[in-house]
Amino acid sequence: MTDDVLVVHGGTPLQGQIRVRGAKNLVSKAMVAALLGDSPSRLYDVPRIRDVEVVRGLLELHGVRVTDGDEDGELVFDPANVESASTDEINVHAGSSRIPILFCGPLLHRLGHAFIPDLGGCHIGPRPIDFHMQALREFGAVVEKRPEGLHLTAPNGLHGTKFSLPYPSVGATEQVLLTAVMADGVTELRNAAVEPEIIDLICVLQKMGAIIKVHTDRVIEIQGVPKLGGYRHRPIPDRIEAASWAAAALATRGGVEVLGAQQADMMTFLNVFRSVGGAYEVTDARPPRLGSAGQEGGIRFWHPGGELKSVALETDVHPGFMTDWQQPLVVALTQAQGLSIVHETVYEQRLGYTEALNSMGANIQVYRDCLGGTPCRFGRRNFKHSAVIAGPSKLHAADLVIPDLRAGFSHLIAALAAEGTSRVYGVDLINRGYEDFEAKLASLGAHVERP
Ligand code: EPZ
């Protein structure tokens, strides 16, 4: 077994204040967008997480000079010398992240060809890339599958197109945006994803000179332009990390103030948090004025005492309840009175982590049926994608192995909420998406140590 292990002495409520920086799922895409500019871009509030390192490495391989800016968390990208990288060099990053797939459009625009290694990312289902490839072909790309990865060319250039996604995929919407902004003509994307991270990517592209209209009913229209400049952008804060700490506060019967968390992007989460019996208070940011210091905004989440209440929830695309909020919250639901239902409709295999919670004393059953909500695309396909959580259950310590990023954080919360000493193996995976999580845990009073 790996020596990458965290020893967690559970049973202490988390108390205190932490800060979240730019959203992982925007920052990594904004970094790719920098490839499209003809002048440097500056991104602020970039968290120190593994996914950022992977994208930085890939950009550098393609000739983008990446340097630290003056502010803590500021990165500067200079795309003046974009160049081809060798397949071997790129393949070093194979299996480490999903982001390389988004290099397709920008590299086709800048170099006329692209090579994409085998993708990684969390193992939460088959995670196909068929929508991405279909969209790129619509633009005129020629995609060749080779044993070492995908080779793409655009012998006749990239041209605007009308395309409808079979499902509002976040990544495929980003693929279309990053390709259409410099394609020849107008692109109309139907059934697009409209997550706040996508709207923020649109803001980045607009700052670069793109013309993008977001219509009602998930329709996005992009008018291609021949060139784009650099951008300066402060990303939206990480609403997944914010919700993870909120769930940790609830599950450990503590209170955590998440500086940087924004109410508007978390409305659906906040409604569920309150329905479960959690309490929160939003502090709006206040800019400094003459004679008075400014105030950083955030949300304080806490367990107000008494019993938590069971809920029925369904994960969905925005504005629904995010699939990435599900795993941390389920740990808190093990402490709620009665039967809670979670219907996972975004990924077909995102409930495997519940076995580990059961090994700690939770009572969670998973089902192939679409429970508690409308039928989804997984109901007829034999995937265990609904969970019934019976509570409250007293959690006890266990040895846990982290399977993926969000499930990993939920294991960590469960260990913190449980009585006794747990060993959590593979915790390094959490660094993919949670900046300084060990330091944050320590500042919240958690008793954790590396053996
Ligand atoms: C993004 O993944 C996020 N990752 C995920 O966060 C997040 O869970 C997901 O969006 C949904 O919000 C990043 O932004 C890096 P999708 P993405 O394409 O873009 C199916 C985390 O922990 N699909 O919206 O890969 C797919 O299988 C990660 O931060 C196809 O069938 O997700 C899934 O069922 C985990 N064919 C659904 O669409 C395709 O070509 C939604 O996936 C593409 C997707």
Coordinates of C-alpha atoms and ligand atoms in Angstrom, one line a residue:
M1 CA 0.0 0.0 0.0
T2 CA 1.1 3.6 -0.7
D3 CA 3.0 5.6 2.0
D4 CA 0.9 8.6 0.8
V5 CA -1.2 8.5 3.9
L6 CA -2.9 10.9 6.3
V7 CA -3.7 9.9 9.8
V8 CA -6.9 11.5 10.9
H9 CA -8.0 11.6 14.6
G10 CA -11.7 12.2 14.1
G11 CA -14.4 13.6 16.3
T12 CA -13.4 17.2 16.6
P13 CA -15.7 19.8 15.0
L14 CA -14.0 22.0 12.3
Q15 CA -14.0 25.6 13.4
G16 CA -12.5 28.6 11.8
Q17 CA -12.0 30.4 8.5
I18 CA -10.4 29.4 5.2
R19 CA -10.2 31.1 1.8
V20 CA -11.0 29.7 -1.7
R21 CA -9.3 31.0 -4.8
G22 CA -10.1 30.8 -8.5
A23 CA -12.3 27.9 -9.6
K24 CA -10.2 24.9 -10.8
N25 CA -12.7 24.3 -13.5
L26 CA -12.4 27.8 -14.9
V27 CA -8.7 28.5 -14.2
S28 CA -7.5 25.5 -16.2
K29 CA -9.6 26.5 -19.2
A30 CA -8.6 30.2 -19.1
M31 CA -5.0 29.0 -19.2
V32 CA -5.8 27.1 -22.4
A33 CA -7.5 30.2 -23.8
A34 CA -4.2 32.2 -23.4
L35 CA -2.9 30.1 -26.3
L36 CA -5.3 31.9 -28.7
G37 CA -4.0 35.4 -27.9
D38 CA -1.4 37.3 -29.8
S39 CA -0.2 39.1 -26.7
P40 CA 0.3 38.0 -23.0
S41 CA -2.5 37.2 -20.6
R42 CA -2.7 37.6 -16.9
L43 CA -4.7 35.3 -14.6
Y44 CA -5.1 36.2 -10.9
D45 CA -6.0 34.1 -7.9
V46 CA -4.7 30.9 -9.5
P47 CA -4.7 28.1 -6.8
R48 CA -1.6 26.0 -6.3
I49 CA -3.2 22.7 -7.4
R50 CA -1.9 19.8 -9.5
D51 CA -4.3 20.4 -12.4
V52 CA -2.8 23.9 -12.8
E53 CA 0.7 22.4 -12.9
V54 CA -0.4 19.9 -15.6
V55 CA -1.8 22.6 -17.9
R56 CA 1.2 24.9 -17.2
G57 CA 3.5 22.0 -18.3
L58 CA 1.5 21.5 -21.5
L59 CA 1.5 25.2 -22.3
E60 CA 5.3 25.4 -21.7
L61 CA 5.8 22.4 -24.0
H62 CA 4.0 24.3 -26.7
G63 CA 6.2 27.4 -26.4
V64 CA 4.1 29.5 -24.1
R65 CA 6.2 31.3 -21.5
V66 CA 4.6 31.0 -18.1
T67 CA 5.8 33.3 -15.3
D68 CA 4.6 34.4 -11.9
G69 CA 3.1 37.9 -11.8
D70 CA 3.6 40.5 -8.9
E71 CA 0.5 39.3 -7.0
D72 CA 0.4 36.0 -5.1
G73 CA -1.4 33.6 -7.3
E74 CA -0.9 35.7 -10.5
L75 CA 0.3 33.9 -13.6
V76 CA 1.4 35.5 -16.9
F77 CA 1.2 33.6 -20.2
D78 CA 3.2 34.8 -23.2
P79 CA 2.1 33.0 -26.3
A80 CA 4.5 34.8 -28.7
N81 CA 6.4 31.7 -29.6
V82 CA 3.8 28.9 -29.8
E83 CA 5.4 25.8 -31.4
S84 CA 4.8 22.1 -31.9
A85 CA 5.8 19.7 -29.1
S86 CA 6.9 16.2 -29.7
T87 CA 4.5 13.3 -29.1
D88 CA 6.8 11.8 -26.5
E89 CA 7.0 15.1 -24.5
I90 CA 3.2 15.5 -24.6
N91 CA 2.7 11.9 -23.6
V92 CA 4.5 12.5 -20.3
H93 CA 1.2 14.2 -19.3
A94 CA -1.0 11.3 -20.5
G95 CA -3.5 10.1 -17.9
S96 CA -3.0 13.1 -15.7
S97 CA -6.0 15.3 -16.5
R98 CA -8.9 15.9 -18.8
I99 CA -7.8 19.3 -19.8
P100 CA -5.5 18.4 -22.8
I101 CA -8.6 17.6 -24.9
L102 CA -9.3 21.4 -24.8
F103 CA -6.0 22.1 -26.6
C104 CA -7.5 20.8 -29.9
G105 CA -9.1 24.0 -31.2
P106 CA -6.4 26.5 -30.0
L107 CA -3.6 24.3 -31.4
L108 CA -5.4 23.9 -34.7
H109 CA -5.7 27.6 -35.0
R110 CA -2.1 28.4 -33.9
L111 CA -0.3 25.5 -35.6
G112 CA -2.7 23.8 -38.0
H113 CA -2.3 20.5 -36.2
A114 CA -2.7 19.0 -32.7
F115 CA -1.7 15.9 -30.8
I116 CA -3.7 14.9 -27.7
P117 CA -2.5 12.2 -25.4
D118 CA -4.7 9.6 -23.6
L119 CA -6.8 11.5 -21.1
G120 CA -6.9 11.1 -17.3
G121 CA -9.1 12.7 -14.8
C122 CA -11.3 11.1 -12.1
H123 CA -12.5 7.5 -12.7
I124 CA -16.2 8.2 -12.3
G125 CA -17.6 6.5 -15.4
P126 CA -16.4 5.9 -19.0
R127 CA -16.1 9.7 -19.7
P128 CA -16.2 9.5 -23.5
I129 CA -15.0 12.3 -25.8
D130 CA -17.4 11.6 -28.7
F131 CA -19.2 15.0 -28.4
H132 CA -15.8 16.8 -28.6
M133 CA -14.7 14.9 -31.7
Q134 CA -18.1 15.3 -33.4
A135 CA -17.9 19.1 -32.8
L136 CA -14.4 19.4 -34.1
R137 CA -15.2 17.4 -37.2
E138 CA -18.2 19.8 -37.8
F139 CA -15.7 22.7 -37.8
G140 CA -13.7 20.9 -40.5
A141 CA -11.0 19.1 -38.3
V142 CA -9.7 15.7 -39.4
V143 CA -9.3 13.4 -36.5
E144 CA -7.0 10.4 -36.7
K145 CA -6.9 7.9 -33.8
R146 CA -3.4 6.5 -33.4
P147 CA -2.2 4.1 -30.7
E148 CA -0.3 6.9 -28.8
G149 CA -3.2 9.4 -28.9
L150 CA -5.3 11.6 -31.3
H151 CA -3.8 13.5 -34.2
L152 CA -5.8 16.4 -35.6
T153 CA -5.4 18.5 -38.7
A154 CA -7.5 21.1 -40.4
P155 CA -6.5 20.9 -44.1
N156 CA -9.2 23.4 -45.2
G157 CA -9.2 25.6 -42.0
L158 CA -11.9 25.7 -39.3
H159 CA -15.3 27.1 -40.2
G160 CA -18.3 28.1 -38.1
T161 CA -21.1 25.5 -37.9
K162 CA -24.5 24.8 -36.4
F163 CA -24.2 22.1 -33.8
S164 CA -26.4 20.6 -31.1
L165 CA -25.0 18.7 -28.2
P166 CA -26.7 15.4 -27.2
Y167 CA -26.3 16.5 -23.6
P168 CA -25.2 19.9 -22.1
S169 CA -21.6 18.7 -21.6
V170 CA -19.3 21.3 -19.9
G171 CA -16.1 20.1 -21.7
A172 CA -17.7 19.9 -25.1
T173 CA -19.3 23.4 -24.7
E174 CA -15.8 24.7 -23.8
Q175 CA -14.3 22.8 -26.8
V176 CA -16.8 24.6 -29.1
L177 CA -16.1 28.0 -27.6
L178 CA -12.4 27.7 -27.8
T179 CA -12.6 26.6 -31.4
A180 CA -15.4 28.8 -32.7
V181 CA -14.0 32.1 -31.5
M182 CA -11.4 32.1 -34.2
A183 CA -13.2 29.9 -36.8
D184 CA -14.3 31.5 -40.1
G185 CA -18.0 32.6 -39.8
V186 CA -20.7 32.1 -37.2
T187 CA -21.2 29.1 -34.9
E188 CA -24.5 28.3 -33.3
L189 CA -24.3 25.8 -30.4
R190 CA -27.5 24.4 -29.1
N191 CA -28.1 22.5 -25.8
A192 CA -24.9 24.1 -24.5
A193 CA -23.8 23.9 -20.8
V194 CA -24.2 27.2 -19.0
E195 CA -22.3 26.6 -15.7
P196 CA -20.9 29.7 -14.1
E197 CA -17.4 28.5 -15.1
I198 CA -18.5 28.5 -18.7
I199 CA -19.9 32.0 -18.5
D200 CA -16.6 33.1 -16.9
L201 CA -14.7 31.5 -19.7
I202 CA -16.9 33.5 -22.1
C203 CA -15.9 36.6 -20.2
V204 CA -12.3 35.7 -20.6
L205 CA -12.7 35.2 -24.4
Q206 CA -14.7 38.4 -24.7
K207 CA -11.9 40.3 -23.0
M208 CA -9.6 38.8 -25.7
G209 CA -11.8 40.2 -28.5
A210 CA -14.3 37.4 -29.1
I211 CA -18.0 38.0 -30.0
I212 CA -20.2 35.6 -28.1
K213 CA -23.9 35.8 -27.4
V214 CA -25.6 33.7 -24.8
H215 CA -29.2 33.3 -25.8
T216 CA -32.1 31.8 -23.8
D217 CA -32.6 28.0 -23.8
R218 CA -29.0 27.0 -23.9
V219 CA -28.1 28.5 -27.2
I220 CA -24.7 30.2 -27.7
E221 CA -23.8 32.1 -30.8
I222 CA -20.2 32.8 -31.6
Q223 CA -19.0 35.1 -34.4
G224 CA -15.5 34.1 -35.4
V225 CA -12.8 36.8 -35.4
P226 CA -9.4 36.6 -37.2
K227 CA -7.4 37.5 -34.1
L228 CA -7.5 37.7 -30.4
G229 CA -5.4 39.6 -27.9
G230 CA -4.4 38.7 -24.3
Y231 CA -6.6 39.1 -21.2
R232 CA -6.4 40.1 -17.6
H233 CA -8.9 38.1 -15.5
R234 CA -9.8 37.4 -11.9
P235 CA -11.7 34.1 -12.0
I236 CA -14.9 33.2 -10.1
P237 CA -14.1 31.5 -6.8
D238 CA -14.2 27.7 -6.5
R239 CA -17.8 26.9 -5.6
I240 CA -17.0 23.1 -5.4
E241 CA -14.3 23.7 -2.8
A242 CA -16.5 26.1 -0.9
A243 CA -19.3 23.5 -0.8
S244 CA -16.8 20.8 0.3
W245 CA -15.8 22.8 3.4
A246 CA -19.5 23.6 4.1
A247 CA -20.3 19.9 4.1
A248 CA -17.2 19.3 6.3
A249 CA -18.5 21.9 8.8
L250 CA -22.0 20.2 8.9
A251 CA -20.7 16.6 9.1
T252 CA -18.3 17.5 12.0
R253 CA -20.9 19.7 13.8
G254 CA -18.6 22.7 13.5
G255 CA -18.6 26.0 11.7
V256 CA -16.4 27.2 8.8
E257 CA -16.3 30.6 7.2
V258 CA -15.3 30.3 3.5
L259 CA -13.9 33.6 2.4
G260 CA -14.4 34.2 -1.3
A261 CA -17.5 31.9 -1.6
Q262 CA -20.2 33.6 -3.7
Q263 CA -23.9 33.2 -3.0
A264 CA -25.1 33.6 -6.6
D265 CA -23.0 30.6 -7.9
M266 CA -24.0 28.5 -4.9
M267 CA -27.8 29.1 -4.7
T268 CA -28.8 25.6 -5.3
F269 CA -26.3 24.2 -2.8
L270 CA -27.4 26.8 -0.2
N271 CA -31.1 25.7 -0.5
V272 CA -30.2 22.1 0.1
F273 CA -27.8 23.0 2.9
R274 CA -30.7 24.8 4.7
S275 CA -33.2 22.0 4.0
V276 CA -30.8 19.6 5.6
G277 CA -30.8 21.8 8.7
G278 CA -27.4 23.5 8.2
A279 CA -27.1 27.3 8.8
Y280 CA -25.3 29.9 6.8
E281 CA -24.7 33.6 6.6
V282 CA -23.6 35.5 3.6
T283 CA -21.2 38.4 4.0
D284 CA -21.0 40.7 1.0
A285 CA -17.7 42.0 -0.1
R286 CA -17.2 45.8 0.5
P287 CA -14.5 47.8 -1.4
P288 CA -12.2 50.0 0.7
R289 CA -13.4 53.6 1.1
L290 CA -11.8 56.7 2.3
G291 CA -11.3 56.1 6.1
S292 CA -12.6 52.5 6.2
A293 CA -10.9 49.3 5.2
G294 CA -12.7 47.0 2.7
Q295 CA -14.2 43.7 3.6
E296 CA -13.7 40.4 1.9
G297 CA -17.0 38.6 1.2
G298 CA -17.7 35.0 2.0
I299 CA -20.2 32.6 3.5
R300 CA -20.1 31.1 7.0
F301 CA -21.6 27.6 7.3
W302 CA -22.3 25.9 10.6
H303 CA -24.2 23.2 12.3
P304 CA -26.8 24.9 14.5
G305 CA -27.2 21.9 16.9
G306 CA -30.0 19.4 17.1
E307 CA -30.8 16.8 14.4
L308 CA -30.2 17.2 10.7
K309 CA -33.1 16.5 8.3
S310 CA -33.2 14.0 5.4
V311 CA -33.6 15.3 1.9
A312 CA -34.2 14.0 -1.7
L313 CA -31.9 15.5 -4.3
E314 CA -31.0 15.0 -7.8
T315 CA -27.7 16.1 -9.4
D316 CA -28.0 18.0 -12.7
V317 CA -26.4 20.4 -15.0
H318 CA -26.5 24.1 -14.0
P319 CA -28.7 25.5 -12.5
G320 CA -29.2 22.1 -10.8
F321 CA -27.3 20.6 -7.9
M322 CA -23.8 20.0 -9.1
T323 CA -22.5 16.4 -9.3
D324 CA -19.3 17.6 -7.5
W325 CA -21.3 18.7 -4.5
Q326 CA -22.9 15.4 -4.0
Q327 CA -20.1 13.3 -2.4
P328 CA -19.1 15.7 0.4
L329 CA -22.8 16.4 1.2
V330 CA -23.6 12.7 1.4
V331 CA -21.3 12.4 4.4
A332 CA -23.4 15.0 6.2
L333 CA -26.6 13.1 5.1
T334 CA -25.4 10.0 7.0
Q335 CA -26.0 12.2 10.2
A336 CA -29.5 13.2 9.1
Q337 CA -32.7 11.7 10.7
G338 CA -34.6 9.4 8.2
L339 CA -34.1 8.4 4.6
S340 CA -32.3 10.7 2.2
I341 CA -32.3 10.1 -1.6
V342 CA -29.6 11.1 -4.0
H343 CA -30.2 10.6 -7.7
E344 CA -27.0 11.1 -9.7
T345 CA -27.9 12.0 -13.3
V346 CA -24.6 13.5 -14.6
Y347 CA -22.2 10.6 -14.2
E348 CA -23.3 6.9 -14.2
Q349 CA -20.7 5.6 -11.7
R350 CA -20.3 8.2 -9.1
L351 CA -21.6 6.4 -6.0
G352 CA -18.9 3.8 -5.6
Y353 CA -17.4 5.7 -2.7
T354 CA -20.4 5.0 -0.6
E355 CA -19.0 1.5 0.2
A356 CA -16.2 3.1 2.1
L357 CA -18.7 5.2 4.1
N358 CA -20.6 1.9 4.9
S359 CA -17.4 0.4 6.1
M360 CA -17.4 3.2 8.7
G361 CA -20.9 2.5 9.9
A362 CA -23.0 4.4 7.4
N363 CA -26.2 2.8 6.0
I364 CA -26.3 3.6 2.3
Q365 CA -27.9 1.4 -0.4
V366 CA -27.3 2.1 -4.1
Y367 CA -29.9 1.3 -6.8
R368 CA -30.1 1.0 -10.6
D369 CA -33.5 2.8 -10.6
C370 CA -34.0 6.5 -11.0
L371 CA -35.1 7.2 -7.4
G372 CA -37.0 10.2 -6.2
G373 CA -36.9 12.2 -9.4
T374 CA -37.5 12.2 -13.1
P375 CA -36.1 9.3 -15.1
C376 CA -32.6 10.0 -16.4
R377 CA -30.4 8.5 -19.2
F378 CA -28.9 5.9 -16.8
G379 CA -32.1 4.3 -15.6
R380 CA -32.4 1.8 -18.4
R381 CA -28.7 1.2 -18.7
N382 CA -28.2 -0.8 -15.6
F383 CA -26.0 1.7 -13.7
K384 CA -26.2 2.0 -9.9
H385 CA -26.8 5.7 -9.8
S386 CA -29.3 6.3 -7.0
A387 CA -28.5 6.1 -3.3
V388 CA -30.7 5.9 -0.2
I389 CA -29.0 7.0 2.9
A390 CA -30.6 6.0 6.2
G391 CA -29.5 8.0 9.2
P392 CA -28.3 9.0 11.6
S393 CA -25.4 6.6 11.8
K394 CA -22.5 6.8 14.2
L395 CA -19.4 6.7 12.0
H396 CA -16.3 4.9 13.3
A397 CA -12.7 5.1 12.1
A398 CA -11.5 3.0 9.2
D399 CA -8.6 2.6 6.7
L400 CA -9.7 4.2 3.5
V401 CA -8.2 4.4 0.0
I402 CA -9.1 7.5 -2.0
P403 CA -10.6 6.6 -5.4
D404 CA -11.0 10.1 -7.0
L405 CA -10.9 13.8 -6.2
R406 CA -14.4 14.6 -4.8
A407 CA -15.0 11.1 -3.3
G408 CA -11.5 11.5 -1.8
F409 CA -12.6 14.7 0.0
S410 CA -15.7 12.9 1.2
H411 CA -13.6 10.2 2.7
L412 CA -11.6 12.8 4.5
I413 CA -14.7 14.4 5.9
A414 CA -16.0 11.0 7.0
A415 CA -12.7 10.4 8.8
L416 CA -12.9 13.8 10.5
A417 CA -16.5 13.2 11.6
A418 CA -15.9 9.6 12.8
E419 CA -14.8 8.6 16.4
G420 CA -11.3 7.2 16.5
T421 CA -8.2 7.2 14.2
S422 CA -8.5 6.6 10.5
R423 CA -5.8 6.2 7.9
V424 CA -6.6 7.8 4.6
Y425 CA -4.4 6.4 1.8
G426 CA -3.7 8.2 -1.5
V427 CA -4.5 11.7 -0.1
D428 CA -2.1 13.3 -2.6
L429 CA -4.9 13.0 -5.1
I430 CA -6.8 15.7 -3.2
N431 CA -4.0 18.2 -4.2
R432 CA -5.4 18.0 -7.7
G433 CA -8.2 20.3 -6.8
Y434 CA -7.9 21.5 -3.2
E435 CA -5.2 24.1 -2.5
D436 CA -3.2 23.5 0.7
F437 CA -5.9 21.3 2.1
E438 CA -3.7 20.0 4.9
A439 CA -2.8 23.5 6.1
K440 CA -6.5 24.5 5.9
L441 CA -7.4 21.4 7.9
A442 CA -4.8 22.3 10.5
S443 CA -6.1 25.9 10.7
L444 CA -9.6 24.6 11.3
G445 CA -8.4 22.6 14.3
A446 CA -8.5 19.1 12.7
H447 CA -6.2 16.6 14.3
V448 CA -4.4 15.2 11.2
E449 CA -0.8 14.1 10.7
R450 CA 1.6 12.4 8.3
P451 CA 3.0 9.3 9.9
Ligands
EPZ1 C1 -16.5 18.9 -16.0 O1 -16.1 17.6 -16.5 C2 -15.7 19.0 -14.7 N1 -14.3 18.9 -15.0 C3 -16.1 18.0 -13.7 O2 -15.5 18.2 -12.5 C4 -17.6 18.1 -13.5 O3 -18.1 17.1 -12.7 C5 -18.4 18.1 -14.8 O4 -17.8 19.0 -15.7 C6 -19.9 18.3 -14.7 O5 -20.1 19.6 -14.1 C7 -13.6 20.0 -15.4 O6 -14.1 21.0 -15.7 C8 -12.1 19.7 -15.7 P1 -19.1 16.8 -18.9 P2 -16.4 17.3 -18.0 O7 -18.5 16.8 -20.3 O8 -16.4 18.5 -18.8 C9 -21.0 12.9 -20.9 C10 -14.0 17.7 -10.8 O9 -13.9 16.8 -9.8 N2 -20.1 13.1 -22.1 O10 -20.1 17.9 -18.6 O11 -15.6 16.2 -18.4 C11 -20.1 12.4 -19.7 O12 -19.7 11.1 -19.7 C12 -14.5 17.2 -12.1 O13 -13.7 18.8 -10.6 C13 -20.3 12.3 -23.2 O14 -21.1 11.3 -23.2 O15 -17.9 16.8 -17.9 C14 -21.0 12.8 -18.5 O16 -21.9 11.8 -18.3 C15 -15.0 15.8 -12.1 N3 -19.5 12.5 -24.3 C16 -21.7 14.0 -19.0 O17 -21.6 14.0 -20.4 C17 -18.6 13.6 -24.3 O18 -17.9 13.7 -25.3 C18 -21.2 15.4 -18.5 O19 -19.8 15.5 -18.7 C19 -18.5 14.4 -23.2 C20 -19.3 14.2 -22.1

